[in-house]
GROMACS .gro file of N, CA and C in nm:
model
  438
    1MET      N    1  10.575   9.728   9.023
    1MET     CA    2  10.431   9.737   9.018
    1MET      C    3  10.371   9.637   9.118
    2ILE      N    4  10.272   9.680   9.189
    2ILE     CA    5  10.199   9.593   9.281
    2ILE      C    6  10.060   9.571   9.224
    3ARG      N    7  10.021   9.445   9.219
    3ARG     CA    8   9.889   9.411   9.166
    3ARG      C    9   9.830   9.294   9.243
    4LYS      N   10   9.701   9.277   9.228
    4LYS     CA   11   9.630   9.167   9.294
    4LYS      C   12   9.676   9.032   9.238
    5LEU      N   13   9.689   8.933   9.323
    5LEU     CA   14   9.719   8.797   9.282
    5LEU      C   15   9.608   8.748   9.191
    6CYS      N   16   9.643   8.682   9.081
    6CYS     CA   17   9.540   8.632   8.990
    6CYS      C   18   9.571   8.488   8.948
    7GLU      N   19   9.476   8.430   8.878
    7GLU     CA   20   9.480   8.287   8.843
    7GLU      C   21   9.611   8.246   8.776
    8HIS      N   22   9.664   8.326   8.686
    8HIS     CA   23   9.785   8.285   8.615
    8HIS      C   24   9.912   8.292   8.702
    9ASP      N   25   9.899   8.337   8.828
    9ASP     CA   26  10.012   8.343   8.921
    9ASP      C   27  10.025   8.216   9.006
   10LYS      N   28   9.940   8.120   8.983
   10LYS     CA   29   9.927   8.005   9.073
   10LYS      C   30  10.060   7.935   9.102
   11TYR      N   31  10.133   7.896   9.000
   11TYR     CA   32  10.253   7.815   9.024
   11TYR      C   33  10.365   7.897   9.088
   12LYS      N   34  10.375   8.023   9.053
   12LYS     CA   35  10.475   8.109   9.117
   12LYS      C   36  10.438   8.132   9.263
   13PHE      N   37  10.308   8.150   9.291
   13PHE     CA   38  10.262   8.168   9.428
   13PHE      C   39  10.294   8.044   9.512
   14ILE      N   40  10.266   7.928   9.459
   14ILE     CA   41  10.297   7.803   9.530
   14ILE      C   42  10.446   7.794   9.558
   15GLU      N   43  10.527   7.823   9.458
   15GLU     CA   44  10.673   7.818   9.473
   15GLU      C   45  10.721   7.914   9.583
   16MET      N   46  10.669   8.036   9.581
   16MET     CA   47  10.711   8.134   9.682
   16MET      C   48  10.663   8.095   9.821
   17CYS      N   49  10.540   8.046   9.833
   17CYS     CA   50  10.488   8.003   9.963
   17CYS      C   51  10.572   7.888  10.020
   18ARG      N   52  10.605   7.794   9.936
   18ARG     CA   53  10.685   7.681   9.983
   18ARG      C   54  10.822   7.729  10.032
   19ASP      N   55  10.880   7.827   9.962
   19ASP     CA   56  11.007   7.882  10.005
   19ASP      C   57  10.990   7.958  10.137
   20PHE      N   58  10.883   8.036  10.147
   20PHE     CA   59  10.855   8.110  10.270
   20PHE      C   60  10.852   8.015  10.390
   21TYR      N   61  10.778   7.905  10.377
   21TYR     CA   62  10.761   7.813  10.489
   21TYR      C   63  10.881   7.722  10.513
   22SER      N   64  10.980   7.729  10.427
   22SER     CA   65  11.101   7.650  10.451
   22SER      C   66  11.213   7.734  10.510
   23MET      N   67  11.190   7.864  10.529
   23MET     CA   68  11.293   7.952  10.584
   23MET      C   69  11.315   7.923  10.732
   24ASP      N   70  11.436   7.945  10.778
   24ASP     CA   71  11.472   7.919  10.917
   24ASP      C   72  11.388   7.997  11.017
   25CYS      N   73  11.350   8.118  10.981
   25CYS     CA   74  11.277   8.204  11.076
   25CYS      C   75  11.126   8.187  11.069
   26VAL      N   76  11.078   8.084  11.001
   26VAL     CA   77  10.936   8.052  11.000
   26VAL      C   78  10.919   7.929  11.089
   27ALA      N   79  10.819   7.932  11.175
   27ALA     CA   80  10.806   7.831  11.280
   27ALA      C   81  10.791   7.688  11.229
   28HIS      N   82  10.722   7.669  11.115
   28HIS     CA   83  10.701   7.533  11.065
   28HIS      C   84  10.654   7.537  10.920
   29GLU      N   85  10.666   7.426  10.852
   29GLU     CA   86  10.617   7.414  10.715
   29GLU      C   87  10.467   7.387  10.718
   30ILE      N   88  10.403   7.406  10.603
   30ILE     CA   89  10.261   7.375  10.591
   30ILE      C   90  10.241   7.285  10.470
   31PRO      N   91  10.132   7.209  10.467
   31PRO     CA   92  10.105   7.124  10.350
   31PRO      C   93  10.071   7.208  10.227
   32VAL      N   94  10.110   7.159  10.112
   32VAL     CA   95  10.080   7.227   9.985
   32VAL      C   96   9.929   7.245   9.970
   33GLU      N   97   9.852   7.153  10.023
   33GLU     CA   98   9.706   7.164  10.015
   33GLU      C   99   9.656   7.293  10.077
   34ASN      N  100   9.721   7.338  10.185
   34ASN     CA  101   9.682   7.465  10.247
   34ASN      C  102   9.707   7.582  10.151
   35ILE      N  103   9.820   7.578  10.085
   35ILE     CA  104   9.855   7.683   9.989
   35ILE      C  105   9.753   7.687   9.876
   36LEU      N  106   9.716   7.570   9.826
   36LEU     CA  107   9.617   7.563   9.718
   36LEU      C  108   9.481   7.615   9.763
   37ARG      N  109   9.438   7.579   9.885
   37ARG     CA  110   9.311   7.630   9.937
   37ARG      C  111   9.315   7.782   9.949
   38THR      N  112   9.426   7.833  10.000
   38THR     CA  113   9.441   7.978  10.014
   38THR      C  114   9.434   8.046   9.878
   39PHE      N  115   9.508   7.992   9.782
   39PHE     CA  116   9.507   8.051   9.648
   39PHE      C  117   9.365   8.053   9.591
   40ASP      N  118   9.296   7.940   9.599
   40ASP     CA  119   9.160   7.932   9.546
   40ASP      C  120   9.067   8.032   9.615
   41LEU      N  121   9.081   8.047   9.746
   41LEU     CA  122   8.999   8.141   9.821
   41LEU      C  123   9.023   8.284   9.772
   42ILE      N  124   9.148   8.319   9.752
   42ILE     CA  125   9.181   8.455   9.710
   42ILE      C  126   9.129   8.484   9.570
   43VAL      N  127   9.158   8.395   9.476
   43VAL     CA  128   9.116   8.423   9.337
   43VAL      C  129   8.965   8.414   9.319
   44SER      N  130   8.895   8.351   9.415
   44SER     CA  131   8.749   8.346   9.407
   44SER      C  132   8.686   8.476   9.456
   45GLY      N  133   8.767   8.566   9.515
   45GLY     CA  134   8.716   8.695   9.559
   45GLY      C  135   8.666   8.698   9.702
   46SER      N  136   8.717   8.611   9.786
   46SER     CA  137   8.673   8.607   9.925
   46SER      C  138   8.692   8.742   9.995
   47GLU      N  139   8.600   8.774  10.085
   47GLU     CA  140   8.615   8.896  10.163
   47GLU      C  141   8.707   8.877  10.284
   48TYR      N  142   8.752   8.754  10.307
   48TYR     CA  143   8.833   8.724  10.425
   48TYR      C  144   8.983   8.713  10.396
   49ALA      N  145   9.021   8.710  10.270
   49ALA     CA  146   9.163   8.696  10.235
   49ALA      C  147   9.191   8.773  10.108
   50ASP      N  148   9.313   8.821  10.098
   50ASP     CA  149   9.356   8.890   9.978
   50ASP      C  150   9.507   8.873   9.965
   51ALA      N  151   9.558   8.894   9.846
   51ALA     CA  152   9.702   8.885   9.824
   51ALA      C  153   9.739   8.975   9.707
   52PHE      N  154   9.859   9.028   9.718
   52PHE     CA  155   9.913   9.115   9.614
   52PHE      C  156  10.055   9.072   9.585
   53VAL      N  157  10.095   9.088   9.459
   53VAL     CA  158  10.230   9.052   9.418
   53VAL      C  159  10.304   9.178   9.375
   54TYR      N  160  10.434   9.174   9.393
   54TYR     CA  161  10.522   9.279   9.344
   54TYR      C  162  10.586   9.225   9.217
   55GLU      N  163  10.574   9.301   9.111
   55GLU     CA  164  10.623   9.257   8.981
   55GLU      C  165  10.726   9.356   8.930
   56LYS      N  166  10.837   9.303   8.882
   56LYS     CA  167  10.942   9.385   8.821
   56LYS      C  168  10.981   9.321   8.689
   57ASP      N  169  10.975   9.398   8.581
   57ASP     CA  170  11.007   9.347   8.447
   57ASP      C  171  10.929   9.220   8.415
   58ASN      N  172  10.799   9.221   8.448
   58ASN     CA  173  10.707   9.108   8.423
   58ASN      C  174  10.743   8.982   8.501
   59GLU      N  175  10.820   8.996   8.606
   59GLU     CA  176  10.854   8.882   8.692
   59GLU      C  177  10.807   8.911   8.834
   60ILE      N  178  10.737   8.817   8.893
   60ILE     CA  179  10.692   8.832   9.031
   60ILE      C  180  10.812   8.814   9.123
   61THR      N  181  10.835   8.913   9.208
   61THR     CA  182  10.951   8.911   9.297
   61THR      C  183  10.913   8.898   9.444
   62GLY      N  184  10.783   8.901   9.474
   62GLY     CA  185  10.739   8.888   9.612
   62GLY      C  186  10.589   8.897   9.621
   63TYR      N  187  10.537   8.873   9.742
   63TYR     CA  188  10.393   8.882   9.764
   63TYR      C  189  10.365   8.921   9.908
   64ILE      N  190  10.241   8.965   9.930
   64ILE     CA  191  10.191   8.988  10.064
   64ILE      C  192  10.053   8.925  10.072
   65LEU      N  193  10.033   8.845  10.174
   65LEU     CA  194   9.908   8.772  10.194
   65LEU      C  195   9.837   8.831  10.315
   66LEU      N  196   9.709   8.861  10.298
   66LEU     CA  197   9.632   8.927  10.404
   66LEU      C  198   9.517   8.839  10.451
   67ALA      N  199   9.490   8.844  10.580
   67ALA     CA  200   9.370   8.785  10.638
   67ALA      C  201   9.289   8.901  10.695
   68ILE      N  202   9.161   8.904  10.665
   68ILE     CA  203   9.077   9.018  10.699
   68ILE      C  204   8.970   8.972  10.799
   69THR      N  205   8.961   9.044  10.909
   69THR     CA  206   8.867   9.008  11.015
   69THR      C  207   8.813   9.134  11.082
   70TYR      N  208   8.728   9.115  11.180
   70TYR     CA  209   8.672   9.226  11.258
   70TYR      C  210   8.714   9.208  11.404
   71SER      N  211   8.736   9.320  11.472
   71SER     CA  212   8.772   9.314  11.613
   71SER      C  213   8.687   9.410  11.694
   72ASN      N  214   8.619   9.359  11.793
   72ASN     CA  215   8.545   9.443  11.886
   72ASN      C  216   8.642   9.531  11.964
   73GLU      N  217   8.756   9.474  12.002
   73GLU     CA  218   8.856   9.547  12.080
   73GLU      C  219   8.902   9.673  12.009
   74SER      N  220   8.929   9.661  11.877
   74SER     CA  221   8.977   9.778  11.803
   74SER      C  222   8.862   9.854  11.737
   75GLY      N  223   8.743   9.797  11.739
   75GLY     CA  224   8.626   9.865  11.688
   75GLY      C  225   8.618   9.873  11.536
   76GLY      N  226   8.673   9.773  11.469
   76GLY     CA  227   8.665   9.776  11.323
   76GLY      C  228   8.738   9.662  11.257
   77ILE      N  229   8.758   9.679  11.129
   77ILE     CA  230   8.826   9.578  11.046
   77ILE      C  231   8.973   9.571  11.084
   78VAL      N  232   9.023   9.448  11.093
   78VAL     CA  233   9.164   9.423  11.120
   78VAL      C  234   9.225   9.354  10.999
   79ILE      N  235   9.336   9.406  10.956
   79ILE     CA  236   9.410   9.347  10.846
   79ILE      C  237   9.533   9.277  10.904
   80TRP      N  238   9.534   9.146  10.889
   80TRP     CA  239   9.651   9.067  10.929
   80TRP      C  240   9.744   9.057  10.810
   81LEU      N  241   9.865   9.103  10.825
   81LEU     CA  242   9.967   9.083  10.723
   81LEU      C  243  10.022   8.944  10.751
   82ASP      N  244   9.958   8.845  10.693
   82ASP     CA  245   9.980   8.706  10.728
   82ASP      C  246  10.115   8.655  10.677
   83GLU      N  247  10.151   8.693  10.557
   83GLU     CA  248  10.281   8.654  10.500
   83GLU      C  249  10.333   8.769  10.415
   84ILE      N  250  10.460   8.798  10.432
   84ILE     CA  251  10.530   8.894  10.346
   84ILE      C  252  10.654   8.821  10.298
   85TYR      N  253  10.665   8.806  10.168
   85TYR     CA  254  10.775   8.728  10.112
   85TYR      C  255  10.837   8.802   9.994
   86VAL      N  256  10.969   8.805   9.990
   86VAL     CA  257  11.044   8.858   9.876
   86VAL      C  258  11.144   8.751   9.834
   87CYS      N  259  11.147   8.723   9.705
   87CYS     CA  260  11.240   8.622   9.652
   87CYS      C  261  11.383   8.659   9.692
   88PRO      N  262  11.464   8.560   9.730
   88PRO     CA  263  11.598   8.587   9.784
   88PRO      C  264  11.683   8.682   9.700
   89GLU      N  265  11.679   8.668   9.569
   89GLU     CA  266  11.764   8.752   9.484
   89GLU      C  267  11.720   8.898   9.478
   90TYR      N  268  11.601   8.928   9.533
   90TYR     CA  269  11.550   9.066   9.531
   90TYR      C  270  11.544   9.130   9.669
   91ARG      N  271  11.586   9.056   9.771
   91ARG     CA  272  11.581   9.110   9.907
   91ARG      C  273  11.679   9.226   9.922
   92GLY      N  274  11.643   9.319  10.009
   92GLY     CA  275  11.727   9.436  10.033
   92GLY      C  276  11.704   9.549   9.936
   93ASN      N  277  11.601   9.539   9.853
   93ASN     CA  278  11.570   9.643   9.754
   93ASN      C  279  11.444   9.720   9.786
   94GLY      N  280  11.391   9.705   9.907
   94GLY     CA  281  11.274   9.782   9.948
   94GLY      C  282  11.140   9.724   9.906
   95ILE      N  283  11.139   9.603   9.852
   95ILE     CA  284  11.013   9.545   9.804
   95ILE      C  285  10.918   9.516   9.920
   96GLY      N  286  10.968   9.458  10.028
   96GLY     CA  287  10.884   9.431  10.144
   96GLY      C  288  10.825   9.560  10.199
   97SER      N  289  10.904   9.664  10.205
   97SER     CA  290  10.857   9.794  10.251
   97SER      C  291  10.748   9.849  10.161
   98LYS      N  292  10.765   9.836  10.032
   98LYS     CA  293  10.664   9.885   9.936
   98LYS      C  294  10.534   9.805   9.947
   99LEU      N  295  10.545   9.674   9.968
   99LEU     CA  296  10.425   9.593   9.986
   99LEU      C  297  10.347   9.635  10.111
  100ILE      N  298  10.419   9.659  10.219
  100ILE     CA  299  10.353   9.703  10.343
  100ILE      C  300  10.288   9.840  10.323
  101ASP      N  301  10.361   9.933  10.264
  101ASP     CA  302  10.305  10.066  10.239
  101ASP      C  303  10.179  10.058  10.154
  102PHE      N  304  10.181   9.972  10.054
  102PHE     CA  305  10.065   9.954   9.967
  102PHE      C  306   9.943   9.910  10.048
  103VAL      N  307   9.962   9.812  10.136
  103VAL     CA  308   9.852   9.760  10.217
  103VAL      C  309   9.803   9.866  10.316
  104LEU      N  310   9.895   9.936  10.380
  104LEU     CA  311   9.856  10.040  10.475
  104LEU      C  312   9.772  10.148  10.407
  105GLU      N  313   9.804  10.180  10.284
  105GLU     CA  314   9.727  10.280  10.210
  105GLU      C  315   9.595  10.223  10.158
  106LYS      N  316   9.599  10.105  10.101
  106LYS     CA  317   9.478  10.045  10.044
  106LYS      C  318   9.370  10.023  10.150
  107TYR      N  319   9.412   9.983  10.269
  107TYR     CA  320   9.319   9.953  10.377
  107TYR      C  321   9.326  10.059  10.487
  108LYS      N  322   9.344  10.183  10.449
  108LYS     CA  323   9.366  10.290  10.546
  108LYS      C  324   9.248  10.311  10.642
  109THR      N  325   9.131  10.261  10.608
  109THR     CA  326   9.017  10.274  10.700
  109THR      C  327   9.012  10.161  10.803
  110ALA      N  328   9.101  10.064  10.793
  110ALA     CA  329   9.105   9.956  10.893
  110ALA      C  330   9.140  10.014  11.029
  111SER      N  331   9.090   9.951  11.133
  111SER     CA  332   9.117   9.999  11.269
  111SER      C  333   9.248   9.947  11.325
  112ARG      N  334   9.300   9.840  11.266
  112ARG     CA  335   9.423   9.781  11.319
  112ARG      C  336   9.490   9.698  11.209
  113PHE      N  337   9.621   9.698  11.214
  113PHE     CA  338   9.702   9.610  11.128
  113PHE      C  339   9.785   9.525  11.222
  114ARG      N  340   9.789   9.394  11.195
  114ARG     CA  341   9.864   9.302  11.280
  114ARG      C  342   9.950   9.212  11.195
  115LEU      N  343  10.053   9.160  11.258
  115LEU     CA  344  10.138   9.059  11.194
  115LEU      C  345  10.208   8.980  11.302
  116GLU      N  346  10.266   8.870  11.261
  116GLU     CA  347  10.347   8.787  11.351
  116GLU      C  348  10.489   8.785  11.296
  117VAL      N  349  10.584   8.776  11.386
  117VAL     CA  350  10.724   8.767  11.346
  117VAL      C  351  10.796   8.683  11.451
  118THR      N  352  10.883   8.595  11.404
  118THR     CA  353  10.963   8.516  11.498
  118THR      C  354  11.079   8.601  11.548
  119GLU      N  355  11.123   8.570  11.667
  119GLU     CA  356  11.230   8.649  11.729
  119GLU      C  357  11.358   8.647  11.647
  120CYS      N  358  11.384   8.537  11.578
  120CYS     CA  359  11.510   8.527  11.504
  120CYS      C  360  11.511   8.609  11.375
  121ASN      N  361  11.396   8.657  11.331
  121ASN     CA  362  11.388   8.731  11.204
  121ASN      C  363  11.415   8.879  11.230
  122LYS      N  364  11.541   8.911  11.258
  122LYS     CA  365  11.582   9.046  11.297
  122LYS      C  366  11.555   9.150  11.189
  123SER      N  367  11.581   9.117  11.063
  123SER     CA  368  11.561   9.215  10.956
  123SER      C  369  11.413   9.247  10.939
  124ALA      N  370  11.327   9.145  10.950
  124ALA     CA  371  11.183   9.169  10.940
  124ALA      C  372  11.136   9.253  11.057
  125ARG      N  373  11.183   9.222  11.177
  125ARG     CA  374  11.144   9.300  11.296
  125ARG      C  375  11.181   9.447  11.279
  126LYS      N  376  11.298   9.471  11.225
  126LYS     CA  377  11.345   9.609  11.202
  126LYS      C  378  11.254   9.680  11.101
  127LEU      N  379  11.220   9.612  10.993
  127LEU     CA  380  11.131   9.669  10.892
  127LEU      C  381  10.995   9.702  10.953
  128TYR      N  382  10.937   9.607  11.025
  128TYR     CA  383  10.805   9.626  11.082
  128TYR      C  384  10.805   9.744  11.182
  129ALA      N  385  10.907   9.752  11.263
  129ALA     CA  386  10.918   9.863  11.359
  129ALA      C  387  10.927   9.996  11.284
  130SER      N  388  10.998   9.999  11.172
  130SER     CA  389  11.010  10.123  11.096
  130SER      C  390  10.877  10.168  11.037
  131LYS      N  391  10.784  10.075  11.022
  131LYS     CA  392  10.650  10.106  10.970
  131LYS      C  393  10.551  10.139  11.082
  132GLY      N  394  10.596  10.130  11.207
  132GLY     CA  395  10.510  10.165  11.319
  132GLY      C  396  10.454  10.048  11.397
  133PHE      N  397  10.485   9.925  11.359
  133PHE     CA  398  10.437   9.809  11.433
  133PHE      C  399  10.509   9.802  11.567
  134LYS      N  400  10.435   9.763  11.670
  134LYS     CA  401  10.491   9.752  11.804
  134LYS      C  402  10.461   9.613  11.860
  135ASP      N  403  10.549   9.568  11.950
  135ASP     CA  404  10.525   9.441  12.017
  135ASP      C  405  10.399   9.449  12.101
  136LEU      N  406  10.326   9.341  12.105
  136LEU     CA  407  10.206   9.334  12.188
  136LEU      C  408  10.245   9.280  12.326
  137PRO      N  409  10.169   9.320  12.430
  137PRO     CA  410  10.204   9.277  12.566
  137PRO      C  411  10.149   9.139  12.604
  138TYR      N  412  10.109   9.060  12.505
  138TYR     CA  413  10.056   8.928  12.535
  138TYR      C  414  10.095   8.830  12.425
  139GLU      N  415  10.082   8.703  12.458
  139GLU     CA  416  10.113   8.598  12.362
  139GLU      C  417   9.984   8.548  12.299
  140GLN      N  418   9.999   8.479  12.188
  140GLN     CA  419   9.883   8.418  12.124
  140GLN      C  420   9.880   8.271  12.156
  141MET      N  421   9.762   8.213  12.147
  141MET     CA  422   9.743   8.069  12.163
  141MET      C  423   9.658   8.022  12.047
  142GLU      N  424   9.658   7.893  12.022
  142GLU     CA  425   9.580   7.841  11.908
  142GLU      C  426   9.534   7.699  11.932
  143ILE      N  427   9.432   7.662  11.858
  143ILE     CA  428   9.392   7.523  11.837
  143ILE      C  429   9.401   7.504  11.687
  144LEU      N  430   9.482   7.414  11.641
  144LEU     CA  431   9.497   7.388  11.499
  144LEU      C  432   9.415   7.265  11.465
  145LYS      N  433   9.318   7.279  11.375
  145LYS     CA  434   9.224   7.171  11.346
  145LYS      C  435   9.259   7.094  11.218
  146ASN      N  436   9.369   7.124  11.154
  146ASN     CA  437   9.407   7.050  11.032
  146ASN      C  438   9.502   6.939  11.067
   0.00000   0.00000   0.00000
């Protein structure tokens, strides 16, 4: 079952996020304070972020975190699949695929779906390609203010 992240998921969400950011194929860790701010933003009903969890036998086995924005280039709403995480013991069972399919259907009126993936994350790259994601012909740049 896929459902919206809610208040009683807080500690499991924090645990999964910390694991996500400690994986070898993630560029760097983030402070727990960022995770808490994100959680609070989502459960407060922000129009800029959303998250859904995959639950099996009343246990959360993964999540997908979305950032929602507008793009003049694509002419509409853009859904960033910011984080896709499946607990290690549940990987390889199609949960990541189901989370992506859920988002693609829920936000089917969006003009674009985007995500980032590190080169070393071969299994994720394969999954994303199977869903229709393609490499972009340019790199991203950033200014990080935290």
